[in-house]
Every structure is written in C-alpha cells, then in structure tokens.
Short mmCIF file of C-alpha atoms in Angstrom, two decimals:
data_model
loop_
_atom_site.label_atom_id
_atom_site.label_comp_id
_atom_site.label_asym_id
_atom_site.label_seq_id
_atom_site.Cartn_x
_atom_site.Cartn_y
_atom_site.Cartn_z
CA UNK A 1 -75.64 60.42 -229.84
CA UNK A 2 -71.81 60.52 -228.87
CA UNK A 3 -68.64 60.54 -230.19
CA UNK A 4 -68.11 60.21 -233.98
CA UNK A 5 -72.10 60.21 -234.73
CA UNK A 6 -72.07 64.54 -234.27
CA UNK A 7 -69.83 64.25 -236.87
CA UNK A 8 -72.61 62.85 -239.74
CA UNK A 9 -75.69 64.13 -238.78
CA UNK A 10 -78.43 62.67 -240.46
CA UNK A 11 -80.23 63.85 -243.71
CA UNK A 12 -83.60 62.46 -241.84
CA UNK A 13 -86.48 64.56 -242.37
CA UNK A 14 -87.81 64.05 -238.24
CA UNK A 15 -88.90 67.42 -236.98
CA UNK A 16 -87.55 66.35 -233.07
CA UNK A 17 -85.11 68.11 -230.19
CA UNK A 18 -81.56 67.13 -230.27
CA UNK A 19 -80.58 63.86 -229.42
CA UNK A 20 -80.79 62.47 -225.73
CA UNK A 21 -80.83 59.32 -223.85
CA UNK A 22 -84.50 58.21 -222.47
CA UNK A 23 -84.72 58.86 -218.08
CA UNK A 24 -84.43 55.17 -216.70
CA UNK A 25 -87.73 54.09 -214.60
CA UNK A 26 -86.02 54.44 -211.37
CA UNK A 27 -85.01 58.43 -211.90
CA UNK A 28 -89.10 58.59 -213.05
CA UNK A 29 -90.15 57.18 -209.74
CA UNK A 30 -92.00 59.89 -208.09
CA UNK A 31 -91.90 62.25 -210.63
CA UNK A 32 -95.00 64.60 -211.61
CA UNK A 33 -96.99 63.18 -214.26
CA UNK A 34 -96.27 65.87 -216.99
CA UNK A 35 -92.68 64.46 -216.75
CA UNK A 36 -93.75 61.24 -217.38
CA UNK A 37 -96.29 61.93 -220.33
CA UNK A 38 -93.21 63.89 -221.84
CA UNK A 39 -91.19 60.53 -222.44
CA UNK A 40 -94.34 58.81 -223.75
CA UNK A 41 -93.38 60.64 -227.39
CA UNK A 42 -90.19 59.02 -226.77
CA UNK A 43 -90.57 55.91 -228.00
CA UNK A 44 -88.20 52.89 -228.30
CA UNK A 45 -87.43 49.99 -230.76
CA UNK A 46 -86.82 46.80 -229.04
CA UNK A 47 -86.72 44.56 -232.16
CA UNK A 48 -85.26 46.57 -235.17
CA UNK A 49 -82.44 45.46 -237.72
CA UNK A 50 -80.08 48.72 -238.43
CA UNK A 51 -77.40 46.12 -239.66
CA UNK A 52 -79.42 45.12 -242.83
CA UNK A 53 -79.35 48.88 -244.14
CA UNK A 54 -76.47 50.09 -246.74
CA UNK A 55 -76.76 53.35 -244.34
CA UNK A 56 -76.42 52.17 -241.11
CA UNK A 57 -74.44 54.41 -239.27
CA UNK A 58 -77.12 57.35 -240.92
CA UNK A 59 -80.09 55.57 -239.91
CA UNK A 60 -78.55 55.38 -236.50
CA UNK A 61 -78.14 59.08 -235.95
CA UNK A 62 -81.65 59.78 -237.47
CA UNK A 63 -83.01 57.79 -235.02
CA UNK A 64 -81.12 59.60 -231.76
CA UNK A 65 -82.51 62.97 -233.83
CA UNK A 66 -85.88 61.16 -233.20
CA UNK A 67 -85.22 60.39 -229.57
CA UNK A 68 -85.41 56.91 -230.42
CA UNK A 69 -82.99 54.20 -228.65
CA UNK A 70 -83.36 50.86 -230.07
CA UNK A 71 -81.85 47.17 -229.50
CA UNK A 72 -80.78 46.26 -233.23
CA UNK A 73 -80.50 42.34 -233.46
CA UNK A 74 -78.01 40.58 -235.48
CA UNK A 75 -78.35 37.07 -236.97
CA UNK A 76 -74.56 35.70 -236.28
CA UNK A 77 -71.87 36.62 -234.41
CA UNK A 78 -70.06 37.56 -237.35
CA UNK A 79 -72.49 39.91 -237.82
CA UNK A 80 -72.83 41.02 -234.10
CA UNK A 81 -68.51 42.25 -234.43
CA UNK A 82 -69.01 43.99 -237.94
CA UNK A 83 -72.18 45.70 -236.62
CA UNK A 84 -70.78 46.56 -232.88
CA UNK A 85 -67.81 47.75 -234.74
CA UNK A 86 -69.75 50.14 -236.93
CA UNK A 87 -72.63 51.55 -234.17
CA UNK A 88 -70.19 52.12 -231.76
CA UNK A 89 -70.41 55.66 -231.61
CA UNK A 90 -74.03 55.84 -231.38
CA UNK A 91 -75.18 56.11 -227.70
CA UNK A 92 -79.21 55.40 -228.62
CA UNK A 93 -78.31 51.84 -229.98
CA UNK A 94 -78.06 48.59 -228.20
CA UNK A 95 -76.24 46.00 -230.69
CA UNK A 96 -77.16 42.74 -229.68
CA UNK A 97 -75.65 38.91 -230.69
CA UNK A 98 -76.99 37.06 -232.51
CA UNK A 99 -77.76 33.80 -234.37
CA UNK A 100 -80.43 33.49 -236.17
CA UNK A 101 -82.70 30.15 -236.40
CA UNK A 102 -82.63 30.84 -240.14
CA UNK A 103 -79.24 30.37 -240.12
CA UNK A 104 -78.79 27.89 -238.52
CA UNK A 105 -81.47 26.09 -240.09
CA UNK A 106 -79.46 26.67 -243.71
CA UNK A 107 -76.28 25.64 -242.74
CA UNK A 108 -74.46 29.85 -242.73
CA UNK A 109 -74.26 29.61 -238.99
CA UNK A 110 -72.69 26.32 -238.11
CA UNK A 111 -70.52 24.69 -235.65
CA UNK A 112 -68.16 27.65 -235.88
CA UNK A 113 -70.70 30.31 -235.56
CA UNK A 114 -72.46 28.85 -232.73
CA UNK A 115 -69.00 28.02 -231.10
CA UNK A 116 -67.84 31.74 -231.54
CA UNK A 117 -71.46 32.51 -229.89
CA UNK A 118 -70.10 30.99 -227.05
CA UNK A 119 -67.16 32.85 -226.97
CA UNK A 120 -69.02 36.45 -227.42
CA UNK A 121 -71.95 35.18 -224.93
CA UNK A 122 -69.64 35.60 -221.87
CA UNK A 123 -69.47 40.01 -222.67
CA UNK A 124 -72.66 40.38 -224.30
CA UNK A 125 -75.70 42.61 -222.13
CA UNK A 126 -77.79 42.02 -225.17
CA UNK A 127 -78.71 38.82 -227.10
CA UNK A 128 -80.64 38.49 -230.46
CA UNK A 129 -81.48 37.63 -232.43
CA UNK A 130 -81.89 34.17 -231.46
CA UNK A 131 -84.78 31.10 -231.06
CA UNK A 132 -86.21 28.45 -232.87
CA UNK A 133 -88.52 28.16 -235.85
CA UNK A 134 -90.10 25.06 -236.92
CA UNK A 135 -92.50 26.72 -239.63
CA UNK A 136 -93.05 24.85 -242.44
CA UNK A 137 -89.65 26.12 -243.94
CA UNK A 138 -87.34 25.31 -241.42
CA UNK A 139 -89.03 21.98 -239.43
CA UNK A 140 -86.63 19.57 -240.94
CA UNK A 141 -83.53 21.25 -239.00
CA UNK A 142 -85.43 21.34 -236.38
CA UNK A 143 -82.86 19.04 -233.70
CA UNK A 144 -80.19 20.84 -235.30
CA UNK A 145 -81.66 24.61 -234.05
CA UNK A 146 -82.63 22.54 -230.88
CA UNK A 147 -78.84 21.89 -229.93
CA UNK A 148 -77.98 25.27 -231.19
CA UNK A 149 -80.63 27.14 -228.96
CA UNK A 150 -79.44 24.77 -225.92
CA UNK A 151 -76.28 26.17 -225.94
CA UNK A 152 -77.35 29.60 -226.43
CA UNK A 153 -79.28 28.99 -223.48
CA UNK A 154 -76.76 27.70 -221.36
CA UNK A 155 -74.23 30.96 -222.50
CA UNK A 156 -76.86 33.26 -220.89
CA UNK A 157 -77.50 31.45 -217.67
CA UNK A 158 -75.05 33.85 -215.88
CA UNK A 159 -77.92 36.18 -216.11
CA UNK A 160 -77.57 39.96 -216.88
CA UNK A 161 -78.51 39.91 -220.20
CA UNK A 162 -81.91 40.86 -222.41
CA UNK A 163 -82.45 38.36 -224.73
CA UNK A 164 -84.81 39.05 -228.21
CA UNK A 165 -86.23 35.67 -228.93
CA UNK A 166 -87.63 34.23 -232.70
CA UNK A 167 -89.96 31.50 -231.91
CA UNK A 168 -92.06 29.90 -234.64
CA UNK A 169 -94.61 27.08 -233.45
CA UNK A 170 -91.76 26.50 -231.40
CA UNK A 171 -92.53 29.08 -227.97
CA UNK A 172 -92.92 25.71 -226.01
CA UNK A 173 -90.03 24.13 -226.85
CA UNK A 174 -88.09 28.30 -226.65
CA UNK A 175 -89.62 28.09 -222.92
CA UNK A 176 -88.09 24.29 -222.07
CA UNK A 177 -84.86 25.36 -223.16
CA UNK A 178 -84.82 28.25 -221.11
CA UNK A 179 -86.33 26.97 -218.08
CA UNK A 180 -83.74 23.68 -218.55
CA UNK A 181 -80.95 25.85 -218.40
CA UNK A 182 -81.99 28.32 -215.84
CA UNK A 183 -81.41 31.11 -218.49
CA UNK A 184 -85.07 32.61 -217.33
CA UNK A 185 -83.37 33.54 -213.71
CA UNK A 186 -81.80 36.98 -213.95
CA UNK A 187 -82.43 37.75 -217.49
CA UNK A 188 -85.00 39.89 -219.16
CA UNK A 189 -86.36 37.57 -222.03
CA UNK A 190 -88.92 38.90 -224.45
CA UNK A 191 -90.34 37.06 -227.24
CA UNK A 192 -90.65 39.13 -230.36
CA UNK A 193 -93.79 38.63 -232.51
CA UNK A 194 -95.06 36.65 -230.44
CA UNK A 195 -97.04 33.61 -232.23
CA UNK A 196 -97.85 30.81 -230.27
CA UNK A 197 -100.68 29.10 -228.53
CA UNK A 198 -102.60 31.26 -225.41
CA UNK A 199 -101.30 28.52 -223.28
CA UNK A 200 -97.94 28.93 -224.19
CA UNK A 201 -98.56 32.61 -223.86
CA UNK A 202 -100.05 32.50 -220.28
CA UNK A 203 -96.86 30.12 -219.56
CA UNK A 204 -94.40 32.86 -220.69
CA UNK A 205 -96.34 35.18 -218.80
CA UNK A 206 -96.06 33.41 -215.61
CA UNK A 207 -92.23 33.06 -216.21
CA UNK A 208 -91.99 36.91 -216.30
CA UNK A 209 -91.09 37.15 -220.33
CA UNK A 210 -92.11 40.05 -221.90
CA UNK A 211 -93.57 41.13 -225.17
CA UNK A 212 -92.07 42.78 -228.25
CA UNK A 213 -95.36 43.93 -230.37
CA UNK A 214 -95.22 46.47 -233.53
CA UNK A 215 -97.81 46.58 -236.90
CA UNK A 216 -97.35 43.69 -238.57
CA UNK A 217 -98.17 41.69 -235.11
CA UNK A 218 -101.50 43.70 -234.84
CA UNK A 219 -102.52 43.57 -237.96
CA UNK A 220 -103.38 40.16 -237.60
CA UNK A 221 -106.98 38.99 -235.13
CA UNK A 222 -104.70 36.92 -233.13
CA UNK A 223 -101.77 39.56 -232.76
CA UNK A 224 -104.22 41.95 -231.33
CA UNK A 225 -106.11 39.18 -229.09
CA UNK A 226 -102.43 38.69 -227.86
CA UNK A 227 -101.63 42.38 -226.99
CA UNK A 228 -104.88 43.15 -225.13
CA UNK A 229 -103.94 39.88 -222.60
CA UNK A 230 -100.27 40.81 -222.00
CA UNK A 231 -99.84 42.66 -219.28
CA UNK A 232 -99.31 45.91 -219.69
CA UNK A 233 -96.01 46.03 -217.77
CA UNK A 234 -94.45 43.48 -220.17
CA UNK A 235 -95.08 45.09 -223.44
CA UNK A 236 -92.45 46.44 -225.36
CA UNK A 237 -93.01 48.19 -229.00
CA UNK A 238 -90.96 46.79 -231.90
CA UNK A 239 -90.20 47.41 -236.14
CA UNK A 240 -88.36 44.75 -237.25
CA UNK A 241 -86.85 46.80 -239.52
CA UNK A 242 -85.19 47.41 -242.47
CA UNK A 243 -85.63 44.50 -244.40
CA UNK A 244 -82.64 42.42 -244.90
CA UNK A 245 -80.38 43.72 -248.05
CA UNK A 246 -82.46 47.51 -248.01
CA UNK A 247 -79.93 50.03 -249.23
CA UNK A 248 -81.04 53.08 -247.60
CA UNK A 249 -83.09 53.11 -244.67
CA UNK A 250 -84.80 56.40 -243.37
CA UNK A 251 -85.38 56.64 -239.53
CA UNK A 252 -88.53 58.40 -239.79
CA UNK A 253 -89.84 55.67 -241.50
CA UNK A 254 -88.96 53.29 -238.38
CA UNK A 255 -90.24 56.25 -235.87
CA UNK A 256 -93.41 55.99 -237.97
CA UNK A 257 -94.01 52.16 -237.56
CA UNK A 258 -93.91 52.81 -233.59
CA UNK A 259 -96.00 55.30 -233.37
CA UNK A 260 -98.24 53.59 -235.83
CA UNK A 261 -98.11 50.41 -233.36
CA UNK A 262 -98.61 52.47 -230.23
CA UNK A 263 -101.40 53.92 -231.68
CA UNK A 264 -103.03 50.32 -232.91
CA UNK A 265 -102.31 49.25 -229.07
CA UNK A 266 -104.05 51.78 -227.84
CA UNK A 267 -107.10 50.98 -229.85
CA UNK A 268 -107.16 47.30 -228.88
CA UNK A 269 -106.37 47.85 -224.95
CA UNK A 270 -108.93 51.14 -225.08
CA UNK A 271 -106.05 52.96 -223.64
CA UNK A 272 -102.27 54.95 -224.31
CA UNK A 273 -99.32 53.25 -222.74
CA UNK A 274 -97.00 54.47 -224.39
CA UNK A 275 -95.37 56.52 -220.89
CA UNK A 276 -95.71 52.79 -219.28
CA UNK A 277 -93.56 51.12 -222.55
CA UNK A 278 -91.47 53.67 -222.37
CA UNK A 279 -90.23 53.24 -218.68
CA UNK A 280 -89.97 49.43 -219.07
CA UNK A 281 -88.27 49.71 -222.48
CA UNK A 282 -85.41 52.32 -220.59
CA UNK A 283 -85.26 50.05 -217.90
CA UNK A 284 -84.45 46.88 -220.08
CA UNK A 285 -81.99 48.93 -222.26
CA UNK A 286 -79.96 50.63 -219.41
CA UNK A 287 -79.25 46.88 -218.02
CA UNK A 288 -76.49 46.93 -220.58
CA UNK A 289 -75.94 50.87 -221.00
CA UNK A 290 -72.44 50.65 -218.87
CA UNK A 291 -71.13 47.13 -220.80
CA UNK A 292 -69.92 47.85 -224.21
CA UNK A 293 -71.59 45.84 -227.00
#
C-alpha cells in the first residue's frame, strides 16, 4: 500500500503483517525453499472486481493488509478511468481496461466505448475484462462482440500487456481472434473461468494461455477435470468478486474464496501449488508494475 491508502486503513478483520508487495519469480530464483513456501500464504487475485463495491478504495487496503495483490477488471473504459482514478494509491492493485461482452452485447458499450478502447489500449499493461460470450443470452449479438473483440485484439498486438479474457462457448472463436491478430505474441493471455471444449482447452494450452481458476469453477465436474489438466505453470487463482452493485465489500471475504480455491486445487491435483501460483501470478502482475494504470 502507498501513498494516500496509509491514510484509511481498513476496518477488515484479516489477522496478517503489514502490507507488502509479493517477490517477483526472478528475485525467488535460487532461493531456499522456506522462502518460497513463505509466499505460498501470499496469495493473489487475478480475476476480481473491486470497482463494483460502494467501498472500493477500503476493500483495496484490506486486501494489501492481507498481502493480497490483485488485477481488478473493468467492463468499459469509462469504467477503467473512474476506477484507475480511484485505486491509484493502492500499490497491491492492477486496474485493468475493459469492455465487457455484456456490454457490448446490450448496446452500453458501443461505437464510442470501443473507439475510446482504442484510444486507452495504446497505455494500458493490463486488459479486462474483455471476450466474447455467445451463451444463450447474448448469441444474437454475437457479429457485433465479434467486431468488437477484433479490434480489441488488434489494440494489444503491440504486446506487453496481460489480458483477462470472458469466453462463453465462444474460446474458439476468443483463440481465432487472437491468433488473427497476432495479439497471442508477447502478451500473457489467460482465460478466466475457463468453459470450453478439452480441445479448445489443449489448443489454448499449446498457444501458451494461462488459466484463471477460483470456487465457483471447481465446484463444477468439468471445472475440476479442467484444473487437474492445466499445467501447473499456467494456473492462476481467481474471485470474481464483489458482485456487481454490492455496497460494502470485505477483503477477508475475497482472501477467503482463494484460499478456499487453493485448497479445492489441491484436492483435485493431489498436491499444494500455491508457492508455484504465486510466482507466476507476481511475474504476470509486475509486467505492468512500472506503467501506471
């Protein structure tokens, strides 16, 4: 936690040491193993939603209390500037832009939005929320969120960015776009949730995506079929959380939800990663640590 954020400490009830940013993988190379079990209680939030809470900016600091980081996705870039703005000061988060499928799909991010996505692509280390869904819901827009993904595609093909991807009987299609416009060269892409057939899943494997997994994923037979064939150096630990419109969010129930998933992982896979998840989940988040959001 930096700046203004010492300044509101949070009323979270977390029993954890003062905040502090997570070692990157390359300062753990080499080091003794008790060093590297110590992150493993460290755990991060790849896919979370701080945005969506009336208490952002306390949920934020609960979390760095926690010694959680986090990327928190956005659904529009008018989102993505109101929710940079306000989580500035907070050191553990990673705000990333976003437009939403969803929105798309409903008409509140149109040519405007996606234009202005554009515009923000070109500064942005960290994109998301963005995809395709073409659930039952949201099919009939389906060529409209296809143009809208293509150019969100083609904004991130400069490479440098991590990208949080929606994709709802629609990871083929997420995939073509990507590959199309070279966006899978230089960027860290990671579907979150991920739903779709094993051979699209083996396909994003062998484009080097990786994996955002948390409960509601492995609650379900083919969520945990899903996490025990990722590899284990693409899996990343997730929330999805708060709920869109919640009006006060506490961190420790977000801190609670990963360490509820790590410890469903670890029952599927027959082993703890969470020192391995940690290490990749630094790494992806310090690709953007020096860019503001």
């Amino acid at each position: 936690m930096v700046g203004d954020a010492g300044k509101a400490r949070s009323a979270s009830t977390c029993e954890a040491p003062a905040c502090g940013s997570l070692p990157t993988a390359e300062a753990l190379d080499g080091a003794p193993a008790e060093v590297r079990g110590d992150i493993s209680t460290r755990l991060s939030d790849l896919h979370c939603h701080l945005d969506f809470a009336g208490n952002a900016r306390e949920l934020a600091c609960g979390l760095a209390d926690c010694g959680t980081e986090c990327l928190s996705v956005t659904v529009s870039p008018r989102g993505f500037e109101r929710a940079a703005e306000l989580l500035a000061a907070y050191g553990n988060v990673r705000v990333g832009l976003g437009l939403h499928p969803w929105w798309v799909s409903d008409g509140r991010c149109g040519e405007a939005e996606v234009a202005r996505f554009e515009q923000l692509a070109a500064g942005a280390r960290f994109i998301g929320e963005v995809g395709l869904d073409f659930g039952a819901r949201h099919v009939a827009t389906c060529e409209t969120q296809l143009a809208a993904f293509d150019r969100v595609a083609a904004s991130c093909a400069q490479g440098g960015k991590v990208l949080s991807i929606h994709a709802v009987r629609s990871a083929g299609d997420v995939l073509d776009a990507l590959e199309r416009r070279h966006c899978l060269e230089g960027n860290a892409c990671i579907f979150h949730w991920f739903s779709g057939t094993s051979e699209e899943l083996q396909r994003a494997v062998g484009l080097g995506c990786f994996f955002s997994v948390g409960e509601r994923m492995l609650a379900s037979r083919r969520g945990r079929a899903y996490a025990q064939a990722i590899p284990a150096a693409r899996l990343l630990l997730e929330t999805d959380l708060p709920d869109e419109g919640t009006p006060h969010a506490a961190s420790c129930d977000l801190e609670a939800s990963l360490q509820r998933a790590a410890a469903l992982l670890a029952d599927v896979r027959g082993e703890r990663l969470d020192g391995l998840i940690a290490e990749t989940s630094a790494t992806l988040l310090a690709r953007g640590a020096r860019a503001s959001n």
